[in-house]
C-alpha cells in the first residue's frame, strides 16, 4: 500500500476512451471484498480509489469517514447536503484511515492528535486536489476529505449567479485602483469562490497579485500564493505585513479574523493597494460594525471600503424533473415580505414556481448544482457619513437599500420566481 499503487489504481480507470464511472453498487462490491480476515492486502487500495472517483462523479464536495460503535459510515456532501452512502466494517475503516495517512504523508502511529494533509488523484472528470483532516473521536479516528476540483474555481461572475445590477456594481468596484472589496457570509456560502472569480478577472501580467490563504485552495497561474503556517509563525497578519514589502498591486487575504489583520488590511488599502478578503457576517451592512469591533478606525474604513458582497448558496432545481406549482401573492408576502413581492410580482395575483421532482440524474433529490444569492453594498457619501458616525448595521442597510441595493432575500426571491430554485430551498438556506 504505497502512493504509487494508489496512483496506478486511479490511472488505470482513466484511458483516453470514455470511461464508465463506478456506481454505488460497484463500490459496495469492493467493500465486501475488503471485509474479513481473508481479504487481500490491496483490497482497501481499490476501495479507496473507487470511492474517490465515485464521490467526484457524484459532485461531492466532502467525504466523511465516521467511526461508529460497531461499524463505520461513509457520508458524502452534495450541493451542501450530507447523504449516507456506505457502511464499513470497523477493521476496513481502520485500514482506510491508515491508507489515507500514507497518501498524505501523515504519521501512521499517531492516533490521539489531529492531523492535516493533502493529496491529488485523477478521475475521468479531471484532476482533483483533496484536503484531508483526521481527528480522534471517542469511537476512533474520523476523517473528512474536501474535494477541490481543478475546474470548480474557474467560474465567471455571471456563472456564479450575479444578477445584472449586482454584476455591474461588482465590476465597477474591482476596476478601482485601490480600496477594499469584501465577500461575507457564513461558512460554505461560496465567499472564496467569488474572490477567486474576481482574481481571475484582475490577473493580468502588468500587475503583481499576492495572496495569503489558509489553505491555498486552488492554484492561479501568474499569482504569488502563500499559505498560513502556524508552526513557522506565518499568520494572516504576519503574512500580510510581509506581502506589503513585495511590491504588490493587488492583495488577497483569505480571511480577516482578528484585530491585527483588520488594521493592517485597512492600512494596506489606504496606501494604494487593492485588497480582497472575506469576513464572517450575516449581511453586507454588518461588515462595517464588524471591522470597527476589530479595532479599525471608522474614518479609515469610510475612505477605503469599496463594496461588500454578502452571499448564500441555494440548490438549483434539476432541469430534467422539475415541475411547477402555483404561488399566490398572499403566500409570497408571508414568505418574502410585501416590498419584495411588490417589486417582483408587479400586478400578478399568482405565479408559477418550481417544484422539485425525482430522477436518476439528480440522485432522486430534485436538485442538481447550486447558485449564489447575493447583495452588493457599495460605498457612497451617505454611507461614509454613517460609518464615521458609527451607525448601526440596520441604519447602514436602510441607506444601502434606499440607494438601490437588492438584499440576499430579495435576490433569492428573484431566483425562486425565475424557477432556478424553490421556495423551500430558500427558506432552508435563510433559516427562517
Tab-separated table of C-alpha atoms in Angstrom:
chain	number	residue	atom	x	y	z
A	1	UNK	CA	0.000	0.000	0.000
A	2	UNK	CA	2.040	2.936	-1.241
A	3	UNK	CA	1.488	6.120	-3.176
A	4	UNK	CA	2.462	4.507	-6.481
A	5	UNK	CA	-0.205	1.820	-6.047
A	6	UNK	CA	-2.907	4.426	-5.463
A	7	UNK	CA	-1.790	6.494	-8.429
A	8	UNK	CA	-1.839	3.442	-10.716
A	9	UNK	CA	-5.256	2.369	-9.445
A	10	UNK	CA	-6.647	5.720	-10.497
A	11	UNK	CA	-4.843	5.963	-13.812
A	12	UNK	CA	-5.970	2.500	-14.875
A	13	UNK	CA	-9.537	3.834	-14.828
A	14	UNK	CA	-8.742	6.869	-16.975
A	15	UNK	CA	-7.710	5.845	-20.525
A	16	UNK	CA	-8.330	8.183	-23.458
A	17	UNK	CA	-11.622	6.463	-24.334
A	18	UNK	CA	-14.767	7.388	-22.325
A	19	UNK	CA	-14.902	5.537	-19.017
A	20	UNK	CA	-17.907	4.427	-17.014
A	21	UNK	CA	-17.809	5.936	-13.536
A	22	UNK	CA	-18.155	3.456	-10.639
A	23	UNK	CA	-21.676	3.074	-9.312
A	24	UNK	CA	-22.693	2.774	-5.685
A	25	UNK	CA	-23.096	-0.981	-6.250
A	26	UNK	CA	-19.530	-1.204	-7.643
A	27	UNK	CA	-18.093	0.430	-4.517
A	28	UNK	CA	-20.229	-1.760	-2.233
A	29	UNK	CA	-18.912	-4.867	-4.016
A	30	UNK	CA	-15.327	-3.752	-3.403
A	31	UNK	CA	-16.125	-3.030	0.260
A	32	UNK	CA	-17.453	-6.595	0.626
A	33	UNK	CA	-14.242	-7.976	-0.908
A	34	UNK	CA	-12.151	-5.921	1.512
A	35	UNK	CA	-14.070	-7.189	4.557
A	36	UNK	CA	-12.897	-10.146	6.600
A	37	UNK	CA	-9.647	-11.823	7.544
A	38	UNK	CA	-9.189	-13.379	4.083
A	39	UNK	CA	-9.325	-10.050	2.251
A	40	UNK	CA	-6.303	-9.251	0.077
A	41	UNK	CA	-3.882	-6.544	1.194
A	42	UNK	CA	-4.579	-4.326	-1.825
A	43	UNK	CA	-8.378	-4.611	-1.462
A	44	UNK	CA	-8.538	-1.410	0.622
A	45	UNK	CA	-6.460	0.381	-2.026
A	46	UNK	CA	-9.133	-0.472	-4.613
A	47	UNK	CA	-11.954	0.550	-2.273
A	48	UNK	CA	-10.401	3.930	-1.557
A	49	UNK	CA	-9.510	4.651	-5.197
A	50	UNK	CA	-13.010	3.855	-6.456
A	51	UNK	CA	-14.624	5.677	-3.532
A	52	UNK	CA	-12.796	8.866	-4.527
A	53	UNK	CA	-13.846	8.555	-8.172
A	54	UNK	CA	-17.437	7.780	-7.136
A	55	UNK	CA	-17.520	10.843	-4.855
A	56	UNK	CA	-16.125	13.105	-7.568
A	57	UNK	CA	-18.570	11.705	-10.112
A	58	UNK	CA	-21.401	12.365	-7.644
A	59	UNK	CA	-20.333	16.051	-7.431
A	60	UNK	CA	-19.406	15.647	-3.770
A	61	UNK	CA	-17.584	18.497	-2.058
A	62	UNK	CA	-16.724	16.458	1.054
A	63	UNK	CA	-16.367	12.819	2.058
A	64	UNK	CA	-16.826	11.896	5.749
A	65	UNK	CA	-15.357	8.663	7.149
A	66	UNK	CA	-17.054	8.272	10.535
A	67	UNK	CA	-16.377	5.532	13.122
A	68	UNK	CA	-19.438	4.190	14.916
A	69	UNK	CA	-19.708	1.742	17.798
A	70	UNK	CA	-19.873	-1.492	15.799
A	71	UNK	CA	-19.052	-0.305	12.275
A	72	UNK	CA	-18.281	2.874	10.306
A	73	UNK	CA	-20.214	5.120	7.949
A	74	UNK	CA	-19.198	6.944	4.784
A	75	UNK	CA	-21.189	10.075	4.050
A	76	UNK	CA	-20.777	12.494	1.149
A	77	UNK	CA	-21.864	16.113	0.913
A	78	UNK	CA	-23.541	17.017	-2.380
A	79	UNK	CA	-24.862	20.535	-3.003
A	80	UNK	CA	-24.431	21.322	0.689
A	81	UNK	CA	-26.414	18.326	1.989
A	82	UNK	CA	-24.853	15.253	3.658
A	83	UNK	CA	-26.014	11.826	2.428
A	84	UNK	CA	-25.325	8.395	3.951
A	85	UNK	CA	-23.653	6.259	1.274
A	86	UNK	CA	-21.758	3.218	2.581
A	87	UNK	CA	-21.414	1.176	5.765
A	88	UNK	CA	-17.995	-0.313	6.574
A	89	UNK	CA	-16.780	-2.926	8.988
A	90	UNK	CA	-14.684	-1.318	11.731
A	91	UNK	CA	-11.465	-3.010	10.554
A	92	UNK	CA	-11.970	-1.761	6.963
A	93	UNK	CA	-12.441	1.779	8.287
A	94	UNK	CA	-9.200	1.491	10.288
A	95	UNK	CA	-7.299	0.268	7.219
A	96	UNK	CA	-8.714	3.063	5.048
A	97	UNK	CA	-7.576	5.648	7.618
A	98	UNK	CA	-4.104	4.048	7.583
A	99	UNK	CA	-4.123	4.177	3.765
A	100	UNK	CA	-5.120	7.828	3.901
A	101	UNK	CA	-2.260	8.658	6.268
A	102	UNK	CA	0.232	7.018	3.908
A	103	UNK	CA	-1.093	9.010	0.932
A	104	UNK	CA	-0.895	12.297	2.827
A	105	UNK	CA	2.471	11.507	4.482
A	106	UNK	CA	0.982	11.734	7.966
A	107	UNK	CA	2.135	9.760	10.992
A	108	UNK	CA	0.577	6.292	10.882
A	109	UNK	CA	1.435	5.667	14.540
A	110	UNK	CA	-0.353	8.798	15.778
A	111	UNK	CA	-3.949	8.157	16.845
A	112	UNK	CA	-4.550	10.749	19.580
A	113	UNK	CA	-3.768	14.073	17.868
A	114	UNK	CA	-5.451	15.827	14.913
A	115	UNK	CA	-3.536	15.687	11.621
A	116	UNK	CA	-3.984	17.547	8.332
A	117	UNK	CA	-2.648	16.762	4.882
A	118	UNK	CA	-3.473	16.683	1.189
A	119	UNK	CA	-3.070	14.521	-1.913
A	120	UNK	CA	-4.168	14.505	-5.550
A	121	UNK	CA	-5.858	11.973	-7.781
A	122	UNK	CA	-7.035	11.765	-11.369
A	123	UNK	CA	-10.616	10.844	-12.158
A	124	UNK	CA	-12.292	10.522	-15.571
A	125	UNK	CA	-13.714	14.009	-14.951
A	126	UNK	CA	-10.359	15.720	-14.266
A	127	UNK	CA	-7.683	16.308	-11.659
A	128	UNK	CA	-8.803	16.618	-8.039
A	129	UNK	CA	-6.892	18.041	-5.089
A	130	UNK	CA	-8.026	16.578	-1.759
A	131	UNK	CA	-7.597	18.331	1.586
A	132	UNK	CA	-7.628	15.859	4.487
A	133	UNK	CA	-8.425	16.388	8.166
A	134	UNK	CA	-8.161	13.486	10.625
A	135	UNK	CA	-9.303	13.875	14.217
A	136	UNK	CA	-9.610	11.379	17.102
A	137	UNK	CA	-13.099	10.728	18.487
A	138	UNK	CA	-14.375	8.577	21.343
A	139	UNK	CA	-15.018	5.725	18.863
A	140	UNK	CA	-11.908	6.017	16.704
A	141	UNK	CA	-10.395	8.333	14.110
A	142	UNK	CA	-12.701	10.353	11.860
A	143	UNK	CA	-11.513	11.748	8.525
A	144	UNK	CA	-13.080	14.461	6.397
A	145	UNK	CA	-11.852	14.883	2.821
A	146	UNK	CA	-12.542	18.129	0.959
A	147	UNK	CA	-12.548	17.589	-2.813
A	148	UNK	CA	-11.238	20.589	-4.752
A	149	UNK	CA	-11.765	20.108	-8.483
A	150	UNK	CA	-9.406	21.958	-10.812
A	151	UNK	CA	-12.436	23.291	-12.732
A	152	UNK	CA	-14.561	24.500	-9.825
A	153	UNK	CA	-12.685	27.798	-9.329
A	154	UNK	CA	-12.802	28.813	-12.991
A	155	UNK	CA	-16.361	30.085	-12.858
A	156	UNK	CA	-17.143	33.605	-14.045
A	157	UNK	CA	-19.191	36.088	-12.011
A	158	UNK	CA	-22.080	35.512	-14.418
A	159	UNK	CA	-21.917	31.736	-13.879
A	160	UNK	CA	-21.939	32.246	-10.111
A	161	UNK	CA	-25.412	33.768	-10.389
A	162	UNK	CA	-24.930	37.529	-10.018
A	163	UNK	CA	-27.938	39.482	-11.268
A	164	UNK	CA	-27.256	42.168	-13.880
A	165	UNK	CA	-27.437	45.111	-11.465
A	166	UNK	CA	-25.220	43.364	-8.878
A	167	UNK	CA	-22.770	42.334	-11.594
A	168	UNK	CA	-22.416	45.953	-12.699
A	169	UNK	CA	-21.739	47.016	-9.091
A	170	UNK	CA	-19.028	44.362	-8.612
A	171	UNK	CA	-17.358	45.115	-11.951
A	172	UNK	CA	-17.343	48.821	-11.107
A	173	UNK	CA	-15.827	48.097	-7.677
A	174	UNK	CA	-12.974	45.900	-8.889
A	175	UNK	CA	-11.969	48.458	-11.549
A	176	UNK	CA	-10.996	50.933	-8.821
A	177	UNK	CA	-7.209	51.103	-8.346
A	178	UNK	CA	-7.231	50.746	-4.559
A	179	UNK	CA	-9.522	50.014	-1.627
A	180	UNK	CA	-11.251	47.016	-0.038
A	181	UNK	CA	-13.644	44.550	-1.688
A	182	UNK	CA	-15.010	42.098	0.897
A	183	UNK	CA	-17.052	38.899	0.499
A	184	UNK	CA	-19.146	37.998	3.549
A	185	UNK	CA	-21.395	35.174	4.656
A	186	UNK	CA	-21.395	32.011	6.783
A	187	UNK	CA	-19.028	29.081	6.273
A	188	UNK	CA	-19.705	27.288	2.998
A	189	UNK	CA	-21.515	30.187	1.334
A	190	UNK	CA	-19.076	30.446	-1.585
A	191	UNK	CA	-17.109	33.517	-0.458
A	192	UNK	CA	-13.721	32.169	-1.546
A	193	UNK	CA	-15.120	31.104	-4.927
A	194	UNK	CA	-16.362	34.664	-5.513
A	195	UNK	CA	-12.967	36.110	-4.560
A	196	UNK	CA	-11.206	33.666	-6.900
A	197	UNK	CA	-13.555	34.666	-9.734
A	198	UNK	CA	-12.593	38.315	-9.147
A	199	UNK	CA	-8.889	37.400	-9.055
A	200	UNK	CA	-9.220	35.625	-12.413
A	201	UNK	CA	-10.535	38.893	-13.896
A	202	UNK	CA	-7.787	41.004	-12.304
A	203	UNK	CA	-4.973	38.562	-13.133
A	204	UNK	CA	-3.028	40.456	-15.793
A	205	UNK	CA	0.722	40.408	-16.457
A	206	UNK	CA	1.091	44.134	-15.713
A	207	UNK	CA	0.030	43.735	-12.070
A	208	UNK	CA	1.542	41.855	-9.128
A	209	UNK	CA	-1.047	39.775	-7.254
A	210	UNK	CA	-0.059	38.295	-3.885
A	211	UNK	CA	-2.225	36.168	-1.583
A	212	UNK	CA	-2.053	34.774	1.945
A	213	UNK	CA	-4.519	31.905	2.423
A	214	UNK	CA	-5.388	29.159	4.904
A	215	UNK	CA	-5.020	26.928	2.993
A	216	UNK	CA	-4.304	27.674	-0.690
A	217	UNK	CA	-7.363	26.008	-2.224
A	218	UNK	CA	-6.625	26.491	-5.923
A	219	UNK	CA	-3.567	27.443	-7.901
A	220	UNK	CA	-3.957	30.584	-10.011
A	221	UNK	CA	-1.085	30.752	-12.545
A	222	UNK	CA	0.617	34.142	-12.603
A	223	UNK	CA	-0.115	34.984	-8.962
A	224	UNK	CA	2.027	34.568	-5.839
A	225	UNK	CA	0.135	32.447	-3.314
A	226	UNK	CA	1.342	31.899	0.256
A	227	UNK	CA	-0.158	29.598	2.858
A	228	UNK	CA	-0.610	30.221	6.565
A	229	UNK	CA	1.823	28.138	8.615
A	230	UNK	CA	1.394	28.491	12.375
A	231	UNK	CA	4.477	26.371	13.102
A	232	UNK	CA	6.607	28.827	11.104
A	233	UNK	CA	4.658	31.730	12.666
A	234	UNK	CA	3.253	32.723	9.269
A	235	UNK	CA	-0.222	34.017	10.153
A	236	UNK	CA	-2.622	36.197	8.176
A	237	UNK	CA	-1.250	39.246	9.992
A	238	UNK	CA	2.477	38.468	9.610
A	239	UNK	CA	1.949	37.258	6.045
A	240	UNK	CA	0.041	40.393	5.100
A	241	UNK	CA	2.724	42.579	6.639
A	242	UNK	CA	5.383	40.747	4.604
A	243	UNK	CA	3.338	40.939	1.391
A	244	UNK	CA	3.315	44.727	1.659
A	245	UNK	CA	7.098	44.623	1.148
A	246	UNK	CA	6.677	42.553	-2.044
A	247	UNK	CA	5.600	45.484	-4.255
A	248	UNK	CA	2.005	44.203	-4.660
A	249	UNK	CA	-0.726	45.868	-6.700
A	250	UNK	CA	-3.462	43.506	-5.522
A	251	UNK	CA	-3.526	41.591	-2.239
A	252	UNK	CA	-5.897	38.784	-1.313
A	253	UNK	CA	-6.203	37.810	2.352
A	254	UNK	CA	-8.078	34.542	2.853
A	255	UNK	CA	-9.976	35.850	5.870
A	256	UNK	CA	-9.939	38.851	8.194
A	257	UNK	CA	-10.367	37.100	11.513
A	258	UNK	CA	-8.533	39.192	14.130
A	259	UNK	CA	-7.750	42.747	15.161
A	260	UNK	CA	-4.195	42.836	13.826
A	261	UNK	CA	-5.174	41.561	10.371
A	262	UNK	CA	-8.091	44.027	10.170
A	263	UNK	CA	-5.881	47.016	10.976
A	264	UNK	CA	-3.141	46.013	8.522
A	265	UNK	CA	-5.724	45.294	5.803
A	266	UNK	CA	-7.347	48.723	6.160
A	267	UNK	CA	-3.939	50.434	6.165
A	268	UNK	CA	-2.887	48.434	3.087
A	269	UNK	CA	-5.991	49.626	1.233
A	270	UNK	CA	-5.281	53.162	2.447
A	271	UNK	CA	-1.763	53.154	0.990
A	272	UNK	CA	-2.824	52.455	-2.577
A	273	UNK	CA	-3.353	48.686	-2.714
A	274	UNK	CA	-6.428	46.842	-3.882
A	275	UNK	CA	-7.345	44.394	-1.128
A	276	UNK	CA	-9.713	41.425	-1.419
A	277	UNK	CA	-10.773	39.380	1.586
A	278	UNK	CA	-13.598	37.534	3.329
A	279	UNK	CA	-15.431	38.026	6.607
A	280	UNK	CA	-17.988	36.010	8.564
A	281	UNK	CA	-21.049	38.272	8.826
A	282	UNK	CA	-24.753	37.712	8.202
A	283	UNK	CA	-25.209	40.526	5.703
A	284	UNK	CA	-23.255	43.212	3.855
A	285	UNK	CA	-24.096	46.054	6.237
A	286	UNK	CA	-22.790	44.162	9.278
A	287	UNK	CA	-19.322	44.187	7.679
A	288	UNK	CA	-18.744	47.760	8.841
A	289	UNK	CA	-19.506	47.321	12.586
A	290	UNK	CA	-17.504	44.070	12.467
A	291	UNK	CA	-14.392	45.886	11.216
A	292	UNK	CA	-14.881	48.616	13.814
A	293	UNK	CA	-15.223	45.969	16.552
A	294	UNK	CA	-11.884	44.577	15.364
A	295	UNK	CA	-10.245	47.922	16.059
A	296	UNK	CA	-10.161	49.521	12.607
A	297	UNK	CA	-10.771	53.280	12.713
A	298	UNK	CA	-14.159	54.316	11.253
A	299	UNK	CA	-12.690	57.218	9.257
A	300	UNK	CA	-10.172	54.826	7.629
A	301	UNK	CA	-12.898	52.299	6.806
A	302	UNK	CA	-15.040	55.066	5.298
A	303	UNK	CA	-12.253	56.123	2.933
A	304	UNK	CA	-11.006	52.641	1.934
A	305	UNK	CA	-14.171	50.498	1.782
A	306	UNK	CA	-15.406	49.959	-1.804
A	307	UNK	CA	-18.070	47.272	-1.533
A	308	UNK	CA	-19.216	44.234	0.421
A	309	UNK	CA	-20.705	41.155	-1.241
A	310	UNK	CA	-22.933	39.135	1.093
A	311	UNK	CA	-23.982	35.722	-0.183
A	312	UNK	CA	-25.531	32.307	0.348
A	313	UNK	CA	-25.715	29.192	-1.832
A	314	UNK	CA	-29.041	27.600	-2.776
A	315	UNK	CA	-29.536	24.367	-4.682
A	316	UNK	CA	-30.647	24.597	-8.305
A	317	UNK	CA	-33.694	22.588	-9.278
A	318	UNK	CA	-32.942	19.680	-11.596
A	319	UNK	CA	-33.947	20.728	-15.109
A	320	UNK	CA	-34.797	17.129	-16.066
A	321	UNK	CA	-37.521	16.506	-13.481
A	322	UNK	CA	-38.717	19.948	-12.339
A	323	UNK	CA	-42.447	20.687	-12.306
A	324	UNK	CA	-44.425	23.821	-11.425
A	325	UNK	CA	-46.854	24.762	-8.654
A	326	UNK	CA	-48.809	27.993	-8.144
A	327	UNK	CA	-47.766	30.547	-5.510
A	328	UNK	CA	-50.319	33.179	-4.538
A	329	UNK	CA	-49.393	36.777	-3.860
A	330	UNK	CA	-50.653	36.419	-0.282
A	331	UNK	CA	-48.407	33.385	0.363
A	332	UNK	CA	-45.438	35.149	-1.199
A	333	UNK	CA	-45.907	38.201	1.034
A	334	UNK	CA	-45.810	35.966	4.129
A	335	UNK	CA	-42.570	34.397	2.900
A	336	UNK	CA	-40.681	37.298	1.358
A	337	UNK	CA	-42.293	40.443	2.736
A	338	UNK	CA	-44.508	42.949	0.938
A	339	UNK	CA	-41.747	45.199	-0.515
A	340	UNK	CA	-40.060	42.222	-2.197
A	341	UNK	CA	-43.319	40.900	-3.637
A	342	UNK	CA	-44.361	44.357	-4.860
A	343	UNK	CA	-41.068	44.702	-6.698
A	344	UNK	CA	-41.094	41.220	-8.237
A	345	UNK	CA	-44.761	40.254	-8.722
A	346	UNK	CA	-45.839	43.504	-10.421
A	347	UNK	CA	-49.654	43.255	-10.792
A	348	UNK	CA	-49.884	39.445	-10.808
A	349	UNK	CA	-52.013	37.774	-8.106
A	350	UNK	CA	-50.436	34.350	-8.592
A	351	UNK	CA	-47.370	32.940	-10.325
A	352	UNK	CA	-45.843	29.544	-11.100
A	353	UNK	CA	-42.779	28.486	-9.106
A	354	UNK	CA	-40.538	25.418	-9.362
A	355	UNK	CA	-41.375	22.148	-7.630
A	356	UNK	CA	-38.503	19.602	-7.375
A	357	UNK	CA	-39.113	16.173	-8.874
A	358	UNK	CA	-37.160	12.911	-8.684
A	359	UNK	CA	-34.911	11.375	-11.335
A	360	UNK	CA	-31.657	9.432	-11.636
A	361	UNK	CA	-29.707	12.447	-12.946
A	362	UNK	CA	-30.171	14.332	-9.672
A	363	UNK	CA	-29.934	11.250	-7.452
A	364	UNK	CA	-33.682	11.447	-6.698
A	365	UNK	CA	-33.117	14.712	-4.790
A	366	UNK	CA	-34.803	17.097	-7.234
A	367	UNK	CA	-31.764	19.382	-7.221
A	368	UNK	CA	-28.548	19.461	-9.227
A	369	UNK	CA	-25.833	22.046	-8.632
A	370	UNK	CA	-26.004	25.308	-6.715
A	371	UNK	CA	-26.343	29.000	-7.448
A	372	UNK	CA	-25.473	32.034	-5.351
A	373	UNK	CA	-27.870	34.617	-3.978
A	374	UNK	CA	-26.262	37.978	-3.287
A	375	UNK	CA	-26.459	41.507	-2.005
A	376	UNK	CA	-23.813	44.013	-3.070
A	377	UNK	CA	-23.423	47.097	-0.882
A	378	UNK	CA	-21.407	49.923	-2.436
A	379	UNK	CA	-19.830	52.768	-0.546
A	380	UNK	CA	-21.320	56.219	-1.054
A	381	UNK	CA	-21.069	59.681	0.566
A	382	UNK	CA	-24.145	58.942	2.700
A	383	UNK	CA	-22.796	55.551	3.829
A	384	UNK	CA	-19.412	57.125	4.544
A	385	UNK	CA	-21.112	59.540	6.939
A	386	UNK	CA	-22.881	56.638	8.661
A	387	UNK	CA	-19.588	54.757	9.018
A	388	UNK	CA	-17.803	57.740	10.556
A	389	UNK	CA	-20.677	58.273	12.997
A	390	UNK	CA	-20.563	54.557	13.980
A	391	UNK	CA	-24.151	53.985	12.843
A	392	UNK	CA	-25.758	50.583	13.383
A	393	UNK	CA	-25.835	47.942	10.665
A	394	UNK	CA	-29.621	48.443	10.377
A	395	UNK	CA	-29.166	52.130	9.548
A	396	UNK	CA	-26.426	51.322	7.032
A	397	UNK	CA	-28.601	48.646	5.403
A	398	UNK	CA	-31.583	51.008	5.143
A	399	UNK	CA	-29.423	53.582	3.394
A	400	UNK	CA	-27.967	50.968	1.022
A	401	UNK	CA	-31.477	49.743	0.114
A	402	UNK	CA	-32.511	53.353	-0.435
A	403	UNK	CA	-29.606	53.631	-2.883
A	404	UNK	CA	-30.751	50.555	-4.813
A	405	UNK	CA	-29.211	47.556	-3.054
A	406	UNK	CA	-31.053	44.249	-3.506
A	407	UNK	CA	-30.944	42.138	-0.328
A	408	UNK	CA	-29.971	38.460	-0.262
A	409	UNK	CA	-33.602	37.543	0.439
A	410	UNK	CA	-34.834	39.652	-2.485
A	411	UNK	CA	-32.267	38.099	-4.812
A	412	UNK	CA	-33.329	34.662	-3.558
A	413	UNK	CA	-36.982	35.512	-4.222
A	414	UNK	CA	-35.994	36.660	-7.699
A	415	UNK	CA	-34.358	33.278	-8.367
A	416	UNK	CA	-37.437	31.478	-6.998
A	417	UNK	CA	-39.625	33.425	-9.432
A	418	UNK	CA	-37.201	32.567	-12.245
A	419	UNK	CA	-37.651	28.856	-11.323
A	420	UNK	CA	-33.916	28.461	-10.642
A	421	UNK	CA	-34.572	27.265	-7.096
A	422	UNK	CA	-37.552	26.588	-4.846
A	423	UNK	CA	-39.346	28.345	-2.010
A	424	UNK	CA	-38.432	25.505	0.369
A	425	UNK	CA	-34.758	25.720	-0.522
A	426	UNK	CA	-34.643	29.481	0.002
A	427	UNK	CA	-36.299	29.124	3.413
A	428	UNK	CA	-33.844	26.344	4.365
A	429	UNK	CA	-30.804	28.449	3.475
A	430	UNK	CA	-32.076	31.656	5.054
A	431	UNK	CA	-33.132	29.692	8.197
A	432	UNK	CA	-36.436	31.455	8.597
